Structures are given as structure tokens and as C-alpha cells.
């Protein structure tokens, strides 16, 4: 499948910021930069919704703990978006290539989402908020740059996405202790609030 590298890259990017992927691909199609963008992604209502949700994510993603709640909600949304975009890029309704593209896009999005959500939990173990902001900006810029690069050099972009995904999974393995500390701290806060609510 000649579209497979773009499907893989868009799947990786969807796991980090699905709305940015839909918005960018749609804008590339509307502007005529690429003929590979499906018409469904270029529809005005799709672009408007993706744009609004992208702004919501850009804000939520920079607030400690709010970002982890947002990630939890998007555990289903991001892989589903990756699968949807992958199927659209394959472009043949009901064909095996469409099913394969949906599986690749969805599973890659799930993997990169896991890296993002886990990394955010580890970062939230730190008391200062600046690392969240820096990480969020870096993710947004990375998604934008790689999806844009993929429109012109899909094979090279897919290799970069694969390296980033592998590096993210490796880093997540080493961040497990910080993630457990974050989860314990959150459970402790919840217990403290519950006990405080019982005090007359």
C-alpha cells in the first residue's frame, strides 16, 4: 500500500493530538497542497469542529492533572480517530486495504496515546507546572511538523514516527516508578478529601 507510511504517521500523530491531525490534513486538502486528502476531511463542518476541539485540547493539555483527565477521556477517541483517518486515507470502501489501514492507524494511535498519557502522569508527579506547558508545546509542534513533512515525504516521516514511538515506549518503561507515585498521590488526595468531607 503506497498510502501505508502516511497512515502510520497520521496514526502516531493522532495518538498525541487527533484534532490537530484532522485539521492539518483537511487544510492541506482544501488548499490544494495535496490530492491525497479524502474529501470527508475537507468538509467545512469537520474543519470547524476539529479547530474548536484543537483549541480546547491546547488549553487543557497545559494544566497539570487536567491534562491527565483529558487523556483518560481520549483513550477511546484518539485510537478511533487514528483508525478513521487511516481508513479514509486507504479510500476503498469495504476493501481489505481499508480494514488494514484502520487497524494500523488505530493501533499506532493507541500506542502513542499510551506514551503521551503515561508521560503526562510522570510529569504531573513534579510540583511545578512549566514542564506540562513545555511538553504540550513540543507535542503540538512535533505533530504539526511531522504531519506536514509526511505530505511530501511519507516514507521518511513514517521512519521518524516509528523511531519516536519506540523511544517513547522505552522512556515510558523507565518512567513507571514516577507514574505509580502520581497514582498513589492522587489516591491519597482523594482519601483526604473524603475524610475532610466527613468532618462536621
mmCIF file with all atom_site columns, C-alpha atoms in Angstrom:
data_model
loop_
_atom_site.group_PDB
_atom_site.id
_atom_site.type_symbol
_atom_site.label_atom_id
_atom_site.label_alt_id
_atom_site.label_comp_id
_atom_site.label_asym_id
_atom_site.label_entity_id
_atom_site.label_seq_id
_atom_site.pdbx_PDB_ins_code
_atom_site.Cartn_x
_atom_site.Cartn_y
_atom_site.Cartn_z
_atom_site.occupancy
_atom_site.B_iso_or_equiv
_atom_site.pdbx_formal_charge
_atom_site.auth_seq_id
_atom_site.auth_comp_id
_atom_site.auth_asym_id
_atom_site.auth_atom_id
_atom_site.pdbx_PDB_model_num
ATOM 1   C CA . UNK A 1 1   ? 0.000   0.000  0.000  1.00 0.00 ? 1   UNK A CA 1
ATOM 2   C CA . UNK A 1 2   ? 1.574   3.276  -1.083 1.00 0.00 ? 2   UNK A CA 1
ATOM 3   C CA . UNK A 1 3   ? -0.508  5.130  1.497  1.00 0.00 ? 3   UNK A CA 1
ATOM 4   C CA . UNK A 1 4   ? 0.737   2.984  4.403  1.00 0.00 ? 4   UNK A CA 1
ATOM 5   C CA . UNK A 1 5   ? 3.540   5.372  5.519  1.00 0.00 ? 5   UNK A CA 1
ATOM 6   C CA . UNK A 1 6   ? 1.061   8.268  5.730  1.00 0.00 ? 6   UNK A CA 1
ATOM 7   C CA . UNK A 1 7   ? -1.418  6.060  7.610  1.00 0.00 ? 7   UNK A CA 1
ATOM 8   C CA . UNK A 1 8   ? 1.270   5.087  10.126 1.00 0.00 ? 8   UNK A CA 1
ATOM 9   C CA . UNK A 1 9   ? 2.427   8.672  10.641 1.00 0.00 ? 9   UNK A CA 1
ATOM 10  C CA . UNK A 1 10  ? -1.105  10.018 10.984 1.00 0.00 ? 10  UNK A CA 1
ATOM 11  C CA . UNK A 1 11  ? -1.859  7.202  13.443 1.00 0.00 ? 11  UNK A CA 1
ATOM 12  C CA . UNK A 1 12  ? 1.154   8.119  15.576 1.00 0.00 ? 12  UNK A CA 1
ATOM 13  C CA . UNK A 1 13  ? 0.162   11.791 15.472 1.00 0.00 ? 13  UNK A CA 1
ATOM 14  C CA . UNK A 1 14  ? -3.499  11.021 16.253 1.00 0.00 ? 14  UNK A CA 1
ATOM 15  C CA . UNK A 1 15  ? -2.440  9.335  19.466 1.00 0.00 ? 15  UNK A CA 1
ATOM 16  C CA . UNK A 1 16  ? -0.924  12.631 20.580 1.00 0.00 ? 16  UNK A CA 1
ATOM 17  C CA . UNK A 1 17  ? -3.358  15.165 19.129 1.00 0.00 ? 17  UNK A CA 1
ATOM 18  C CA . UNK A 1 18  ? -6.083  13.722 16.904 1.00 0.00 ? 18  UNK A CA 1
ATOM 19  C CA . UNK A 1 19  ? -7.771  17.072 16.323 1.00 0.00 ? 19  UNK A CA 1
ATOM 20  C CA . UNK A 1 20  ? -4.564  18.613 15.007 1.00 0.00 ? 20  UNK A CA 1
ATOM 21  C CA . UNK A 1 21  ? -4.181  15.740 12.544 1.00 0.00 ? 21  UNK A CA 1
ATOM 22  C CA . UNK A 1 22  ? -7.724  16.073 11.188 1.00 0.00 ? 22  UNK A CA 1
ATOM 23  C CA . UNK A 1 23  ? -7.382  19.855 10.993 1.00 0.00 ? 23  UNK A CA 1
ATOM 24  C CA . UNK A 1 24  ? -3.991  19.787 9.266  1.00 0.00 ? 24  UNK A CA 1
ATOM 25  C CA . UNK A 1 25  ? -4.931  17.117 6.731  1.00 0.00 ? 25  UNK A CA 1
ATOM 26  C CA . UNK A 1 26  ? -8.174  18.920 5.957  1.00 0.00 ? 26  UNK A CA 1
ATOM 27  C CA . UNK A 1 27  ? -6.392  22.233 5.435  1.00 0.00 ? 27  UNK A CA 1
ATOM 28  C CA . UNK A 1 28  ? -3.812  20.582 3.170  1.00 0.00 ? 28  UNK A CA 1
ATOM 29  C CA . UNK A 1 29  ? -6.643  19.180 1.088  1.00 0.00 ? 29  UNK A CA 1
ATOM 30  C CA . UNK A 1 30  ? -8.694  22.386 0.932  1.00 0.00 ? 30  UNK A CA 1
ATOM 31  C CA . UNK A 1 31  ? -5.666  24.474 -0.009 1.00 0.00 ? 31  UNK A CA 1
ATOM 32  C CA . UNK A 1 32  ? -4.739  22.080 -2.805 1.00 0.00 ? 32  UNK A CA 1
ATOM 33  C CA . UNK A 1 33  ? -1.352  21.253 -1.326 1.00 0.00 ? 33  UNK A CA 1
ATOM 34  C CA . UNK A 1 34  ? -2.131  17.532 -1.547 1.00 0.00 ? 34  UNK A CA 1
ATOM 35  C CA . UNK A 1 35  ? -4.531  15.471 -3.640 1.00 0.00 ? 35  UNK A CA 1
ATOM 36  C CA . UNK A 1 36  ? -4.239  12.515 -1.238 1.00 0.00 ? 36  UNK A CA 1
ATOM 37  C CA . UNK A 1 37  ? -6.518  14.026 1.417  1.00 0.00 ? 37  UNK A CA 1
ATOM 38  C CA . UNK A 1 38  ? -10.018 12.457 1.421  1.00 0.00 ? 38  UNK A CA 1
ATOM 39  C CA . UNK A 1 39  ? -12.967 14.766 0.833  1.00 0.00 ? 39  UNK A CA 1
ATOM 40  C CA . UNK A 1 40  ? -14.507 13.876 4.205  1.00 0.00 ? 40  UNK A CA 1
ATOM 41  C CA . UNK A 1 41  ? -11.604 15.601 5.979  1.00 0.00 ? 41  UNK A CA 1
ATOM 42  C CA . UNK A 1 42  ? -12.038 18.744 3.876  1.00 0.00 ? 42  UNK A CA 1
ATOM 43  C CA . UNK A 1 43  ? -15.673 19.391 4.762  1.00 0.00 ? 43  UNK A CA 1
ATOM 44  C CA . UNK A 1 44  ? -16.206 22.794 6.454  1.00 0.00 ? 44  UNK A CA 1
ATOM 45  C CA . UNK A 1 45  ? -18.054 21.354 9.441  1.00 0.00 ? 45  UNK A CA 1
ATOM 46  C CA . UNK A 1 46  ? -15.257 18.830 10.048 1.00 0.00 ? 46  UNK A CA 1
ATOM 47  C CA . UNK A 1 47  ? -12.624 21.578 9.917  1.00 0.00 ? 47  UNK A CA 1
ATOM 48  C CA . UNK A 1 48  ? -14.603 23.843 12.263 1.00 0.00 ? 48  UNK A CA 1
ATOM 49  C CA . UNK A 1 49  ? -15.216 21.087 14.834 1.00 0.00 ? 49  UNK A CA 1
ATOM 50  C CA . UNK A 1 50  ? -11.585 19.939 14.647 1.00 0.00 ? 50  UNK A CA 1
ATOM 51  C CA . UNK A 1 51  ? -10.399 23.528 15.054 1.00 0.00 ? 51  UNK A CA 1
ATOM 52  C CA . UNK A 1 52  ? -12.551 24.182 18.123 1.00 0.00 ? 52  UNK A CA 1
ATOM 53  C CA . UNK A 1 53  ? -11.564 20.896 19.759 1.00 0.00 ? 53  UNK A CA 1
ATOM 54  C CA . UNK A 1 54  ? -7.909  21.536 18.943 1.00 0.00 ? 54  UNK A CA 1
ATOM 55  C CA . UNK A 1 55  ? -8.105  24.826 20.860 1.00 0.00 ? 55  UNK A CA 1
ATOM 56  C CA . UNK A 1 56  ? -9.786  23.050 23.792 1.00 0.00 ? 56  UNK A CA 1
ATOM 57  C CA . UNK A 1 57  ? -7.032  20.437 23.829 1.00 0.00 ? 57  UNK A CA 1
ATOM 58  C CA . UNK A 1 58  ? -4.319  23.082 23.548 1.00 0.00 ? 58  UNK A CA 1
ATOM 59  C CA . UNK A 1 59  ? -5.673  24.705 26.724 1.00 0.00 ? 59  UNK A CA 1
ATOM 60  C CA . UNK A 1 60  ? -6.415  21.531 28.718 1.00 0.00 ? 60  UNK A CA 1
ATOM 61  C CA . UNK A 1 61  ? -3.089  19.977 27.791 1.00 0.00 ? 61  UNK A CA 1
ATOM 62  C CA . UNK A 1 62  ? -1.095  22.642 29.601 1.00 0.00 ? 62  UNK A CA 1
ATOM 63  C CA . UNK A 1 63  ? -2.767  22.390 33.018 1.00 0.00 ? 63  UNK A CA 1
ATOM 64  C CA . UNK A 1 64  ? -1.379  19.815 35.484 1.00 0.00 ? 64  UNK A CA 1
ATOM 65  C CA . UNK A 1 65  ? -3.815  16.993 36.294 1.00 0.00 ? 65  UNK A CA 1
ATOM 66  C CA . UNK A 1 66  ? -6.379  18.425 33.856 1.00 0.00 ? 66  UNK A CA 1
ATOM 67  C CA . UNK A 1 67  ? -4.180  17.029 31.076 1.00 0.00 ? 67  UNK A CA 1
ATOM 68  C CA . UNK A 1 68  ? -4.347  13.540 32.597 1.00 0.00 ? 68  UNK A CA 1
ATOM 69  C CA . UNK A 1 69  ? -8.142  13.738 32.889 1.00 0.00 ? 69  UNK A CA 1
ATOM 70  C CA . UNK A 1 70  ? -8.289  14.869 29.251 1.00 0.00 ? 70  UNK A CA 1
ATOM 71  C CA . UNK A 1 71  ? -6.024  11.953 28.258 1.00 0.00 ? 71  UNK A CA 1
ATOM 72  C CA . UNK A 1 72  ? -8.279  9.494  30.097 1.00 0.00 ? 72  UNK A CA 1
ATOM 73  C CA . UNK A 1 73  ? -11.316 10.715 28.180 1.00 0.00 ? 73  UNK A CA 1
ATOM 74  C CA . UNK A 1 74  ? -9.392  10.416 24.910 1.00 0.00 ? 74  UNK A CA 1
ATOM 75  C CA . UNK A 1 75  ? -8.231  6.830  25.454 1.00 0.00 ? 75  UNK A CA 1
ATOM 76  C CA . UNK A 1 76  ? -11.015 5.775  23.082 1.00 0.00 ? 76  UNK A CA 1
ATOM 77  C CA . UNK A 1 77  ? -11.233 8.935  20.946 1.00 0.00 ? 77  UNK A CA 1
ATOM 78  C CA . UNK A 1 78  ? -7.611  9.089  19.751 1.00 0.00 ? 78  UNK A CA 1
ATOM 79  C CA . UNK A 1 79  ? -7.331  5.456  18.565 1.00 0.00 ? 79  UNK A CA 1
ATOM 80  C CA . UNK A 1 80  ? -10.777 5.735  16.955 1.00 0.00 ? 80  UNK A CA 1
ATOM 81  C CA . UNK A 1 81  ? -9.659  8.905  15.155 1.00 0.00 ? 81  UNK A CA 1
ATOM 82  C CA . UNK A 1 82  ? -6.443  7.198  14.028 1.00 0.00 ? 82  UNK A CA 1
ATOM 83  C CA . UNK A 1 83  ? -8.457  4.272  12.649 1.00 0.00 ? 83  UNK A CA 1
ATOM 84  C CA . UNK A 1 84  ? -10.954 6.610  10.950 1.00 0.00 ? 84  UNK A CA 1
ATOM 85  C CA . UNK A 1 85  ? -8.250  8.706  9.278  1.00 0.00 ? 85  UNK A CA 1
ATOM 86  C CA . UNK A 1 86  ? -6.381  5.561  8.231  1.00 0.00 ? 86  UNK A CA 1
ATOM 87  C CA . UNK A 1 87  ? -9.499  4.076  6.643  1.00 0.00 ? 87  UNK A CA 1
ATOM 88  C CA . UNK A 1 88  ? -10.234 7.329  4.824  1.00 0.00 ? 88  UNK A CA 1
ATOM 89  C CA . UNK A 1 89  ? -6.683  7.523  3.501  1.00 0.00 ? 89  UNK A CA 1
ATOM 90  C CA . UNK A 1 90  ? -6.978  3.967  2.155  1.00 0.00 ? 90  UNK A CA 1
ATOM 91  C CA . UNK A 1 91  ? -10.001 5.211  0.252  1.00 0.00 ? 91  UNK A CA 1
ATOM 92  C CA . UNK A 1 92  ? -11.630 1.983  -0.936 1.00 0.00 ? 92  UNK A CA 1
ATOM 93  C CA . UNK A 1 93  ? -14.860 1.345  0.924  1.00 0.00 ? 93  UNK A CA 1
ATOM 94  C CA . UNK A 1 94  ? -15.098 -2.174 2.295  1.00 0.00 ? 94  UNK A CA 1
ATOM 95  C CA . UNK A 1 95  ? -11.748 -3.297 0.895  1.00 0.00 ? 95  UNK A CA 1
ATOM 96  C CA . UNK A 1 96  ? -9.067  -5.206 2.791  1.00 0.00 ? 96  UNK A CA 1
ATOM 97  C CA . UNK A 1 97  ? -6.728  -2.238 2.409  1.00 0.00 ? 97  UNK A CA 1
ATOM 98  C CA . UNK A 1 98  ? -9.213  -0.023 4.245  1.00 0.00 ? 98  UNK A CA 1
ATOM 99  C CA . UNK A 1 99  ? -9.504  -2.509 7.107  1.00 0.00 ? 99  UNK A CA 1
ATOM 100 C CA . UNK A 1 100 ? -5.717  -2.886 7.297  1.00 0.00 ? 100 UNK A CA 1
ATOM 101 C CA . UNK A 1 101 ? -5.240  0.891  7.273  1.00 0.00 ? 101 UNK A CA 1
ATOM 102 C CA . UNK A 1 102 ? -7.824  1.313  10.027 1.00 0.00 ? 102 UNK A CA 1
ATOM 103 C CA . UNK A 1 103 ? -6.081  -1.320 12.165 1.00 0.00 ? 103 UNK A CA 1
ATOM 104 C CA . UNK A 1 104 ? -2.655  0.240  11.612 1.00 0.00 ? 104 UNK A CA 1
ATOM 105 C CA . UNK A 1 105 ? -3.877  3.776  12.260 1.00 0.00 ? 105 UNK A CA 1
ATOM 106 C CA . UNK A 1 106 ? -5.858  2.793  15.346 1.00 0.00 ? 106 UNK A CA 1
ATOM 107 C CA . UNK A 1 107 ? -3.208  0.580  16.942 1.00 0.00 ? 107 UNK A CA 1
ATOM 108 C CA . UNK A 1 108 ? -0.441  3.108  16.299 1.00 0.00 ? 108 UNK A CA 1
ATOM 109 C CA . UNK A 1 109 ? -2.613  5.857  17.790 1.00 0.00 ? 109 UNK A CA 1
ATOM 110 C CA . UNK A 1 110 ? -3.297  3.703  20.853 1.00 0.00 ? 110 UNK A CA 1
ATOM 111 C CA . UNK A 1 111 ? 0.434   3.089  21.337 1.00 0.00 ? 111 UNK A CA 1
ATOM 112 C CA . UNK A 1 112 ? 1.409   6.757  21.037 1.00 0.00 ? 112 UNK A CA 1
ATOM 113 C CA . UNK A 1 113 ? -1.550  7.781  23.223 1.00 0.00 ? 113 UNK A CA 1
ATOM 114 C CA . UNK A 1 114 ? -0.285  5.391  25.911 1.00 0.00 ? 114 UNK A CA 1
ATOM 115 C CA . UNK A 1 115 ? 3.134   7.022  25.720 1.00 0.00 ? 115 UNK A CA 1
ATOM 116 C CA . UNK A 1 116 ? 1.629   10.507 25.970 1.00 0.00 ? 116 UNK A CA 1
ATOM 117 C CA . UNK A 1 117 ? -0.743  9.673  28.837 1.00 0.00 ? 117 UNK A CA 1
ATOM 118 C CA . UNK A 1 118 ? 1.944   7.840  30.783 1.00 0.00 ? 118 UNK A CA 1
ATOM 119 C CA . UNK A 1 119 ? 4.479   10.614 30.272 1.00 0.00 ? 119 UNK A CA 1
ATOM 120 C CA . UNK A 1 120 ? 1.956   13.189 31.475 1.00 0.00 ? 120 UNK A CA 1
ATOM 121 C CA . UNK A 1 121 ? 1.292   11.210 34.653 1.00 0.00 ? 121 UNK A CA 1
ATOM 122 C CA . UNK A 1 122 ? 5.026   11.108 35.296 1.00 0.00 ? 122 UNK A CA 1
ATOM 123 C CA . UNK A 1 123 ? 5.371   14.849 34.657 1.00 0.00 ? 123 UNK A CA 1
ATOM 124 C CA . UNK A 1 124 ? 2.452   15.557 36.992 1.00 0.00 ? 124 UNK A CA 1
ATOM 125 C CA . UNK A 1 125 ? 4.452   13.955 39.783 1.00 0.00 ? 125 UNK A CA 1
ATOM 126 C CA . UNK A 1 126 ? 6.540   17.146 39.663 1.00 0.00 ? 126 UNK A CA 1
ATOM 127 C CA . UNK A 1 127 ? 5.054   20.099 41.587 1.00 0.00 ? 127 UNK A CA 1
ATOM 128 C CA . UNK A 1 128 ? 5.884   22.790 39.021 1.00 0.00 ? 128 UNK A CA 1
ATOM 129 C CA . UNK A 1 129 ? 3.569   23.427 36.020 1.00 0.00 ? 129 UNK A CA 1
ATOM 130 C CA . UNK A 1 130 ? 6.153   24.594 33.490 1.00 0.00 ? 130 UNK A CA 1
ATOM 131 C CA . UNK A 1 131 ? 7.118   21.106 32.322 1.00 0.00 ? 131 UNK A CA 1
ATOM 132 C CA . UNK A 1 132 ? 3.488   20.485 31.304 1.00 0.00 ? 132 UNK A CA 1
ATOM 133 C CA . UNK A 1 133 ? 3.448   23.625 29.191 1.00 0.00 ? 133 UNK A CA 1
ATOM 134 C CA . UNK A 1 134 ? 6.797   22.853 27.561 1.00 0.00 ? 134 UNK A CA 1
ATOM 135 C CA . UNK A 1 135 ? 5.801   19.255 26.849 1.00 0.00 ? 135 UNK A CA 1
ATOM 136 C CA . UNK A 1 136 ? 2.446   20.291 25.386 1.00 0.00 ? 136 UNK A CA 1
ATOM 137 C CA . UNK A 1 137 ? 4.003   22.865 23.078 1.00 0.00 ? 137 UNK A CA 1
ATOM 138 C CA . UNK A 1 138 ? 6.627   20.355 21.994 1.00 0.00 ? 138 UNK A CA 1
ATOM 139 C CA . UNK A 1 139 ? 3.959   17.752 21.227 1.00 0.00 ? 139 UNK A CA 1
ATOM 140 C CA . UNK A 1 140 ? 1.864   20.188 19.196 1.00 0.00 ? 140 UNK A CA 1
ATOM 141 C CA . UNK A 1 141 ? 4.866   21.399 17.210 1.00 0.00 ? 141 UNK A CA 1
ATOM 142 C CA . UNK A 1 142 ? 6.064   17.832 16.676 1.00 0.00 ? 142 UNK A CA 1
ATOM 143 C CA . UNK A 1 143 ? 2.682   16.672 15.389 1.00 0.00 ? 143 UNK A CA 1
ATOM 144 C CA . UNK A 1 144 ? 2.356   19.668 13.090 1.00 0.00 ? 144 UNK A CA 1
ATOM 145 C CA . UNK A 1 145 ? 5.875   19.310 11.706 1.00 0.00 ? 145 UNK A CA 1
ATOM 146 C CA . UNK A 1 146 ? 5.721   15.555 11.137 1.00 0.00 ? 146 UNK A CA 1
ATOM 147 C CA . UNK A 1 147 ? 2.256   15.519 9.547  1.00 0.00 ? 147 UNK A CA 1
ATOM 148 C CA . UNK A 1 148 ? 3.320   18.372 7.250  1.00 0.00 ? 148 UNK A CA 1
ATOM 149 C CA . UNK A 1 149 ? 6.545   16.550 6.387  1.00 0.00 ? 149 UNK A CA 1
ATOM 150 C CA . UNK A 1 150 ? 4.572   13.362 5.702  1.00 0.00 ? 150 UNK A CA 1
ATOM 151 C CA . UNK A 1 151 ? 2.555   15.075 2.984  1.00 0.00 ? 151 UNK A CA 1
ATOM 152 C CA . UNK A 1 152 ? 5.722   15.453 0.909  1.00 0.00 ? 152 UNK A CA 1
ATOM 153 C CA . UNK A 1 153 ? 7.996   12.681 2.230  1.00 0.00 ? 153 UNK A CA 1
ATOM 154 C CA . UNK A 1 154 ? 5.710   9.960  3.655  1.00 0.00 ? 154 UNK A CA 1
ATOM 155 C CA . UNK A 1 155 ? 8.346   7.206  3.897  1.00 0.00 ? 155 UNK A CA 1
ATOM 156 C CA . UNK A 1 156 ? 10.867  9.380  5.752  1.00 0.00 ? 156 UNK A CA 1
ATOM 157 C CA . UNK A 1 157 ? 8.118   10.699 8.063  1.00 0.00 ? 157 UNK A CA 1
ATOM 158 C CA . UNK A 1 158 ? 6.993   7.146  8.865  1.00 0.00 ? 158 UNK A CA 1
ATOM 159 C CA . UNK A 1 159 ? 10.546  6.190  9.834  1.00 0.00 ? 159 UNK A CA 1
ATOM 160 C CA . UNK A 1 160 ? 10.766  9.224  12.135 1.00 0.00 ? 160 UNK A CA 1
ATOM 161 C CA . UNK A 1 161 ? 7.369   8.379  13.659 1.00 0.00 ? 161 UNK A CA 1
ATOM 162 C CA . UNK A 1 162 ? 8.499   4.780  14.251 1.00 0.00 ? 162 UNK A CA 1
ATOM 163 C CA . UNK A 1 163 ? 11.699  5.957  15.968 1.00 0.00 ? 163 UNK A CA 1
ATOM 164 C CA . UNK A 1 164 ? 9.753   8.422  18.126 1.00 0.00 ? 164 UNK A CA 1
ATOM 165 C CA . UNK A 1 165 ? 7.225   5.751  19.072 1.00 0.00 ? 165 UNK A CA 1
ATOM 166 C CA . UNK A 1 166 ? 9.948   3.258  20.012 1.00 0.00 ? 166 UNK A CA 1
ATOM 167 C CA . UNK A 1 167 ? 11.813  5.907  22.015 1.00 0.00 ? 167 UNK A CA 1
ATOM 168 C CA . UNK A 1 168 ? 8.592   6.930  23.759 1.00 0.00 ? 168 UNK A CA 1
ATOM 169 C CA . UNK A 1 169 ? 7.761   3.353  24.740 1.00 0.00 ? 169 UNK A CA 1
ATOM 170 C CA . UNK A 1 170 ? 11.295  2.864  26.071 1.00 0.00 ? 170 UNK A CA 1
ATOM 171 C CA . UNK A 1 171 ? 11.094  6.107  28.072 1.00 0.00 ? 171 UNK A CA 1
ATOM 172 C CA . UNK A 1 172 ? 7.695   5.096  29.428 1.00 0.00 ? 172 UNK A CA 1
ATOM 173 C CA . UNK A 1 173 ? 9.215   1.892  30.768 1.00 0.00 ? 173 UNK A CA 1
ATOM 174 C CA . UNK A 1 174 ? 11.690  3.926  32.830 1.00 0.00 ? 174 UNK A CA 1
ATOM 175 C CA . UNK A 1 175 ? 9.002   6.359  33.999 1.00 0.00 ? 175 UNK A CA 1
ATOM 176 C CA . UNK A 1 176 ? 6.817   3.668  35.555 1.00 0.00 ? 176 UNK A CA 1
ATOM 177 C CA . UNK A 1 177 ? 8.003   4.490  39.088 1.00 0.00 ? 177 UNK A CA 1
ATOM 178 C CA . UNK A 1 178 ? 7.017   8.147  38.689 1.00 0.00 ? 178 UNK A CA 1
ATOM 179 C CA . UNK A 1 179 ? 3.650   7.140  37.290 1.00 0.00 ? 179 UNK A CA 1
ATOM 180 C CA . UNK A 1 180 ? 2.963   4.906  40.309 1.00 0.00 ? 180 UNK A CA 1
ATOM 181 C CA . UNK A 1 181 ? 3.953   7.774  42.606 1.00 0.00 ? 181 UNK A CA 1
ATOM 182 C CA . UNK A 1 182 ? 1.491   10.049 40.790 1.00 0.00 ? 182 UNK A CA 1
ATOM 183 C CA . UNK A 1 183 ? -1.304  7.490  41.138 1.00 0.00 ? 183 UNK A CA 1
ATOM 184 C CA . UNK A 1 184 ? -0.595  6.995  44.853 1.00 0.00 ? 184 UNK A CA 1
ATOM 185 C CA . UNK A 1 185 ? -0.556  10.757 45.426 1.00 0.00 ? 185 UNK A CA 1
ATOM 186 C CA . UNK A 1 186 ? -3.856  11.172 43.611 1.00 0.00 ? 186 UNK A CA 1
ATOM 187 C CA . UNK A 1 187 ? -5.431  8.351  45.645 1.00 0.00 ? 187 UNK A CA 1
ATOM 188 C CA . UNK A 1 188 ? -4.125  9.943  48.849 1.00 0.00 ? 188 UNK A CA 1
ATOM 189 C CA . UNK A 1 189 ? -5.631  13.326 47.923 1.00 0.00 ? 189 UNK A CA 1
ATOM 190 C CA . UNK A 1 190 ? -8.948  11.675 47.151 1.00 0.00 ? 190 UNK A CA 1
ATOM 191 C CA . UNK A 1 191 ? -8.910  9.946  50.533 1.00 0.00 ? 191 UNK A CA 1
ATOM 192 C CA . UNK A 1 192 ? -8.026  13.211 52.319 1.00 0.00 ? 192 UNK A CA 1
ATOM 193 C CA . UNK A 1 193 ? -10.936 14.982 50.626 1.00 0.00 ? 193 UNK A CA 1
ATOM 194 C CA . UNK A 1 194 ? -13.274 12.155 51.566 1.00 0.00 ? 194 UNK A CA 1
ATOM 195 C CA . UNK A 1 195 ? -12.185 12.312 55.222 1.00 0.00 ? 195 UNK A CA 1
ATOM 196 C CA . UNK A 1 196 ? -12.409 16.111 55.270 1.00 0.00 ? 196 UNK A CA 1
ATOM 197 C CA . UNK A 1 197 ? -15.979 15.985 53.987 1.00 0.00 ? 197 UNK A CA 1
ATOM 198 C CA . UNK A 1 198 ? -16.940 13.848 56.985 1.00 0.00 ? 198 UNK A CA 1
ATOM 199 C CA . UNK A 1 199 ? -15.635 16.393 59.498 1.00 0.00 ? 199 UNK A CA 1
ATOM 200 C CA . UNK A 1 200 ? -18.645 18.385 60.879 1.00 0.00 ? 200 UNK A CA 1
#
